[in-house]
DNA sequence: GTGGTCTAGACCACC
DNA sequence: GTGGTCTAGACCACG
């Protein structure tokens, strides 16, 4: 697994772990129905308490990122079904951010300009 | 003061308080050098312990939102000196958000479209 | 820990504590990523209230001297990243001091002489 | 009087006032035996409570910067008698500062260089 | 066990 | 009256 933990990060460990794995699933690095590492093996690899990994997996399952088959392990869910919800969440967050910008004296035009500039750079 | 505390909010109380007051200062509702409510009076008004309000005020002072004069009170700082920094912070946050969007399969064009749509509605 | 508190000192306790620990970190006595005493244990050792130690630690964290991981402990930051800023602060303070000296009728030559004398003594 | 008070300054008002006046005396702007403004007039000029000014004057008298003749007012002391003490204080402070510099990895040579550079600029 | 937040109540210097 | 510091004791999430 291409996961690295940052102990300086203020977020709880289990959230960091689940966040990283969710990214891998969303990016398609881990494909649909592909098996995830077992709780124990990942715990050893990251030298983290298994309880913490278990918590991360439970959170992801509740969030629909994976499904677990008792006795067989955990598997990545179908991303395509997840995307619309995540996209909706993204736009809500964007709306909030832009509303805040108004108070800072930033105009919509400036924001549009900034984003197109980003695009040009190929960021 | 137009502050209401949400006790169900998981953010710490002092952060809620400072956040609300920072907004008021950024929006100009509280003008430069205008006195803020005293630690004790605000504590009574919100029925929060004075120490908690003190913590919120200290944080805001370190962040440049206000200056406090022992024995006299606390006063709003000059927002204009604060804006550039806050705007930079905003754009950094925006950049992060947009980078995340790519992983979700959202194109820059879609984002630009969404924002111009917001603008049209006059939000 | 090699910390001793002077209760006659007019500086607040938390500042004395943070000052002493910052020195230890700057001098390298406490190395990068090395664990600091826990809030509670240091509180007991110095017979100071844990809240006061907590305040000292928080201040140091905001100042970049340490990073704390909730549930695990507090750890010394990388001093090398801190040095340049601290050095800049030093020279600013030096400038102020020397400017004051002029008003006292002390010439730059006298200052240079005094410092080289110090050096000779090996102080 | 050429005194301006900065309410953002963390030092108590009376200390700020005495500091400014001491500077004027040390610089010779206020000559030996020259009368200082009365407590009441200065209080009005700076719109500060007379008690605060009184406290500043008392501190300065205790420190030898002025002498007061009851019924006539306060007068600047002889600076020449004050200078040696103040100079000694300066060098002590300088010593402390330089000792601290060592911990930051700054060499004496660097300090000497910095000071001569200041001199060249005519700062 | 750890750091972090909060309350209640006290004391201080300053104005 | 004001801001600021400190103590004592409690509770929480995290690991």
mmCIF file of N, CA and C in Angstrom, chain A residues 48-111:
data_model
loop_
_atom_site.group_PDB
_atom_site.id
_atom_site.type_symbol
_atom_site.label_atom_id
_atom_site.label_comp_id
_atom_site.label_asym_id
_atom_site.label_seq_id
_atom_site.Cartn_x
_atom_site.Cartn_y
_atom_site.Cartn_z
ATOM 1 N N UNK A 48 0.772 0.430 13.442
ATOM 2 C CA UNK A 48 -0.346 1.101 14.109
ATOM 3 C C UNK A 48 -1.181 0.018 14.771
ATOM 4 N N UNK A 49 -1.838 0.387 15.867
ATOM 5 C CA UNK A 49 -2.675 -0.567 16.576
ATOM 6 C C UNK A 49 -3.811 -1.070 15.667
ATOM 7 N N UNK A 50 -4.017 -2.398 15.627
ATOM 8 C CA UNK A 50 -5.073 -2.954 14.772
ATOM 9 C C UNK A 50 -6.442 -2.350 15.031
ATOM 10 N N UNK A 51 -6.705 -2.001 16.282
ATOM 11 C CA UNK A 51 -7.995 -1.375 16.604
ATOM 12 C C UNK A 51 -8.204 -0.115 15.767
ATOM 13 N N UNK A 52 -7.122 0.616 15.551
ATOM 14 C CA UNK A 52 -7.213 1.858 14.792
ATOM 15 C C UNK A 52 -7.555 1.564 13.329
ATOM 16 N N UNK A 53 -6.897 0.545 12.762
ATOM 17 C CA UNK A 53 -7.198 0.170 11.372
ATOM 18 C C UNK A 53 -8.645 -0.304 11.269
ATOM 19 N N UNK A 54 -9.040 -1.110 12.256
ATOM 20 C CA UNK A 54 -10.413 -1.624 12.253
ATOM 21 C C UNK A 54 -11.410 -0.468 12.234
ATOM 22 N N UNK A 55 -11.119 0.548 13.015
ATOM 23 C CA UNK A 55 -12.011 1.712 13.082
ATOM 24 C C UNK A 55 -12.089 2.389 11.720
ATOM 25 N N UNK A 56 -10.926 2.488 11.053
ATOM 26 C CA UNK A 56 -10.886 3.129 9.732
ATOM 27 C C UNK A 56 -11.740 2.323 8.750
ATOM 28 N N UNK A 57 -11.584 0.997 8.759
ATOM 29 C CA UNK A 57 -12.333 0.144 7.835
ATOM 30 C C UNK A 57 -13.841 0.244 8.097
ATOM 31 N N UNK A 58 -14.203 0.253 9.376
ATOM 32 C CA UNK A 58 -15.627 0.355 9.709
ATOM 33 C C UNK A 58 -16.205 1.646 9.174
ATOM 34 N N UNK A 59 -15.442 2.732 9.367
ATOM 35 C CA UNK A 59 -15.907 4.040 8.888
ATOM 36 C C UNK A 59 -16.106 4.008 7.376
ATOM 37 N N UNK A 60 -15.154 3.406 6.671
ATOM 38 C CA UNK A 60 -15.258 3.361 5.212
ATOM 39 C C UNK A 60 -16.434 2.508 4.766
ATOM 40 N N UNK A 61 -16.662 1.433 5.519
ATOM 41 C CA UNK A 61 -17.788 0.575 5.140
ATOM 42 C C UNK A 61 -19.104 1.334 5.326
ATOM 43 N N UNK A 62 -19.200 2.036 6.434
ATOM 44 C CA UNK A 62 -20.415 2.810 6.705
ATOM 45 C C UNK A 62 -20.623 3.863 5.623
ATOM 46 N N UNK A 63 -19.491 4.326 5.066
ATOM 47 C CA UNK A 63 -19.555 5.386 4.062
ATOM 48 C C UNK A 63 -19.695 4.826 2.649
ATOM 49 N N UNK A 64 -19.714 3.508 2.540
ATOM 50 C CA UNK A 64 -19.939 2.911 1.232
ATOM 51 C C UNK A 64 -18.713 2.745 0.355
ATOM 52 N N UNK A 65 -17.526 2.925 0.912
ATOM 53 C CA UNK A 65 -16.327 2.788 0.094
ATOM 54 C C UNK A 65 -15.896 1.334 -0.070
ATOM 55 N N UNK A 66 -16.317 0.495 0.848
ATOM 56 C CA UNK A 66 -15.956 -0.914 0.748
ATOM 57 C C UNK A 66 -17.068 -1.757 1.358
ATOM 58 N N UNK A 67 -17.007 -3.046 1.032
ATOM 59 C CA UNK A 67 -17.923 -4.004 1.659
ATOM 60 C C UNK A 67 -17.068 -5.143 2.171
ATOM 61 N N UNK A 68 -17.485 -5.743 3.268
ATOM 62 C CA UNK A 68 -16.659 -6.814 3.823
ATOM 63 C C UNK A 68 -17.443 -8.119 3.827
ATOM 64 N N UNK A 69 -16.758 -9.178 3.485
ATOM 65 C CA UNK A 69 -17.357 -10.495 3.485
ATOM 66 C C UNK A 69 -16.729 -11.269 4.630
ATOM 67 N N UNK A 70 -17.563 -11.615 5.603
ATOM 68 C CA UNK A 70 -16.977 -12.215 6.809
ATOM 69 C C UNK A 70 -16.186 -13.466 6.450
ATOM 70 N N UNK A 71 -15.000 -13.528 6.966
ATOM 71 C CA UNK A 71 -14.132 -14.668 6.715
ATOM 72 C C UNK A 71 -13.287 -14.529 5.462
ATOM 73 N N UNK A 72 -13.620 -13.539 4.600
ATOM 74 C CA UNK A 72 -12.863 -13.420 3.353
ATOM 75 C C UNK A 72 -12.073 -12.120 3.264
ATOM 76 N N UNK A 73 -12.588 -11.092 3.951
ATOM 77 C CA UNK A 73 -11.854 -9.820 3.905
ATOM 78 C C UNK A 73 -12.714 -8.673 3.405
ATOM 79 N N UNK A 74 -12.064 -7.565 3.075
ATOM 80 C CA UNK A 74 -12.775 -6.361 2.632
ATOM 81 C C UNK A 74 -12.453 -6.078 1.169
ATOM 82 N N UNK A 75 -13.440 -5.557 0.454
ATOM 83 C CA UNK A 75 -13.264 -5.302 -0.982
ATOM 84 C C UNK A 75 -13.764 -3.916 -1.362
ATOM 85 N N UNK A 76 -13.104 -3.317 -2.331
ATOM 86 C CA UNK A 76 -13.473 -1.961 -2.758
ATOM 87 C C UNK A 76 -14.848 -1.971 -3.411
ATOM 88 N N UNK A 77 -15.634 -0.964 -3.101
ATOM 89 C CA UNK A 77 -16.977 -0.852 -3.680
ATOM 90 C C UNK A 77 -16.889 -0.264 -5.081
ATOM 91 N N UNK A 78 -18.008 -0.141 -5.717
ATOM 92 C CA UNK A 78 -18.060 0.422 -7.061
ATOM 93 C C UNK A 78 -17.983 1.944 -6.986
ATOM 94 N N UNK A 79 -16.904 2.511 -7.474
ATOM 95 C CA UNK A 79 -16.697 3.953 -7.339
ATOM 96 C C UNK A 79 -17.771 4.743 -8.070
ATOM 97 N N UNK A 80 -18.174 4.229 -9.187
ATOM 98 C CA UNK A 80 -19.121 4.980 -10.018
ATOM 99 C C UNK A 80 -20.390 5.333 -9.254
ATOM 100 N N UNK A 81 -20.773 4.452 -8.334
ATOM 101 C CA UNK A 81 -21.983 4.734 -7.549
ATOM 102 C C UNK A 81 -21.698 5.771 -6.469
ATOM 103 N N UNK A 82 -20.394 5.922 -6.147
ATOM 104 C CA UNK A 82 -20.026 6.845 -5.067
ATOM 105 C C UNK A 82 -19.835 8.268 -5.579
ATOM 106 N N UNK A 83 -19.343 8.372 -6.782
ATOM 107 C CA UNK A 83 -18.951 9.664 -7.323
ATOM 108 C C UNK A 83 -20.016 10.750 -7.201
ATOM 109 N N UNK A 84 -21.256 10.473 -7.658
ATOM 110 C CA UNK A 84 -22.239 11.560 -7.626
ATOM 111 C C UNK A 84 -22.368 12.193 -6.248
ATOM 112 N N UNK A 85 -22.398 11.364 -5.227
ATOM 113 C CA UNK A 85 -22.540 11.909 -3.865
ATOM 114 C C UNK A 85 -21.344 12.772 -3.508
ATOM 115 N N UNK A 86 -20.151 12.247 -3.819
ATOM 116 C CA UNK A 86 -18.931 12.995 -3.499
ATOM 117 C C UNK A 86 -18.874 14.305 -4.269
ATOM 118 N N UNK A 87 -19.358 14.257 -5.505
ATOM 119 C CA UNK A 87 -19.341 15.474 -6.312
ATOM 120 C C UNK A 87 -20.277 16.517 -5.717
ATOM 121 N N UNK A 88 -21.440 16.045 -5.262
ATOM 122 C CA UNK A 88 -22.395 16.964 -4.640
ATOM 123 C C UNK A 88 -21.746 17.615 -3.404
ATOM 124 N N UNK A 89 -21.087 16.783 -2.613
ATOM 125 C CA UNK A 89 -20.401 17.308 -1.420
ATOM 126 C C UNK A 89 -19.370 18.369 -1.807
ATOM 127 N N UNK A 90 -18.655 18.081 -2.886
ATOM 128 C CA UNK A 90 -17.643 19.032 -3.339
ATOM 129 C C UNK A 90 -18.255 20.391 -3.655
ATOM 130 N N UNK A 91 -19.347 20.369 -4.414
ATOM 131 C CA UNK A 91 -19.933 21.654 -4.817
ATOM 132 C C UNK A 91 -20.503 22.416 -3.622
ATOM 133 N N UNK A 92 -21.015 21.689 -2.641
ATOM 134 C CA UNK A 92 -21.499 22.350 -1.428
ATOM 135 C C UNK A 92 -20.347 23.061 -0.720
ATOM 136 N N UNK A 93 -19.215 22.365 -0.644
ATOM 137 C CA UNK A 93 -18.050 22.940 0.027
ATOM 138 C C UNK A 93 -17.565 24.164 -0.751
ATOM 139 N N UNK A 94 -17.582 24.016 -2.074
ATOM 140 C CA UNK A 94 -17.154 25.135 -2.914
ATOM 141 C C UNK A 94 -18.046 26.351 -2.684
ATOM 142 N N UNK A 95 -19.345 26.117 -2.628
ATOM 143 C CA UNK A 95 -20.279 27.221 -2.402
ATOM 144 C C UNK A 95 -19.945 27.956 -1.107
ATOM 145 N N UNK A 96 -19.729 27.189 -0.045
ATOM 146 C CA UNK A 96 -19.409 27.801 1.234
ATOM 147 C C UNK A 96 -18.146 28.638 1.149
ATOM 148 N N UNK A 97 -17.146 28.087 0.486
ATOM 149 C CA UNK A 97 -15.871 28.779 0.389
ATOM 150 C C UNK A 97 -16.046 30.107 -0.347
ATOM 151 N N UNK A 98 -16.807 30.069 -1.419
ATOM 152 C CA UNK A 98 -16.983 31.276 -2.233
ATOM 153 C C UNK A 98 -17.787 32.327 -1.490
ATOM 154 N N UNK A 99 -18.772 31.873 -0.731
ATOM 155 C CA UNK A 99 -19.548 32.827 0.048
ATOM 156 C C UNK A 99 -18.636 33.555 1.048
ATOM 157 N N UNK A 100 -17.730 32.780 1.652
ATOM 158 C CA UNK A 100 -16.780 33.375 2.597
ATOM 159 C C UNK A 100 -15.890 34.404 1.906
ATOM 160 N N UNK A 101 -15.551 34.100 0.646
ATOM 161 C CA UNK A 101 -14.643 34.994 -0.082
ATOM 162 C C UNK A 101 -15.228 36.401 -0.212
ATOM 163 N N UNK A 102 -16.532 36.467 -0.397
ATOM 164 C CA UNK A 102 -17.183 37.778 -0.545
ATOM 165 C C UNK A 102 -16.821 38.694 0.629
ATOM 166 N N UNK A 103 -16.904 38.126 1.837
ATOM 167 C CA UNK A 103 -16.609 38.915 3.033
ATOM 168 C C UNK A 103 -15.180 39.429 3.030
ATOM 169 N N UNK A 104 -14.318 38.732 2.302
ATOM 170 C CA UNK A 104 -12.906 39.146 2.263
ATOM 171 C C UNK A 104 -12.657 40.157 1.148
ATOM 172 N N UNK A 105 -13.733 40.527 0.459
ATOM 173 C CA UNK A 105 -13.561 41.516 -0.604
ATOM 174 C C UNK A 105 -13.034 40.912 -1.896
ATOM 175 N N UNK A 106 -13.261 39.608 -2.064
ATOM 176 C CA UNK A 106 -12.837 38.954 -3.298
ATOM 177 C C UNK A 106 -14.056 38.801 -4.199
ATOM 178 N N UNK A 107 -13.924 39.231 -5.437
ATOM 179 C CA UNK A 107 -15.071 39.147 -6.348
ATOM 180 C C UNK A 107 -15.072 37.810 -7.090
ATOM 181 N N UNK A 108 -16.244 37.475 -7.603
ATOM 182 C CA UNK A 108 -16.378 36.234 -8.379
ATOM 183 C C UNK A 108 -15.416 36.272 -9.569
ATOM 184 N N UNK A 109 -15.293 37.422 -10.195
ATOM 185 C CA UNK A 109 -14.401 37.527 -11.359
ATOM 186 C C UNK A 109 -12.979 37.141 -10.968
ATOM 187 N N UNK A 110 -12.533 37.643 -9.816
ATOM 188 C CA UNK A 110 -11.173 37.302 -9.384
ATOM 189 C C UNK A 110 -11.011 35.797 -9.221
ATOM 190 N N UNK A 111 -12.047 35.173 -8.666
ATOM 191 C CA UNK A 111 -11.980 33.729 -8.453
ATOM 192 C C UNK A 111 -11.899 33.008 -9.789
#
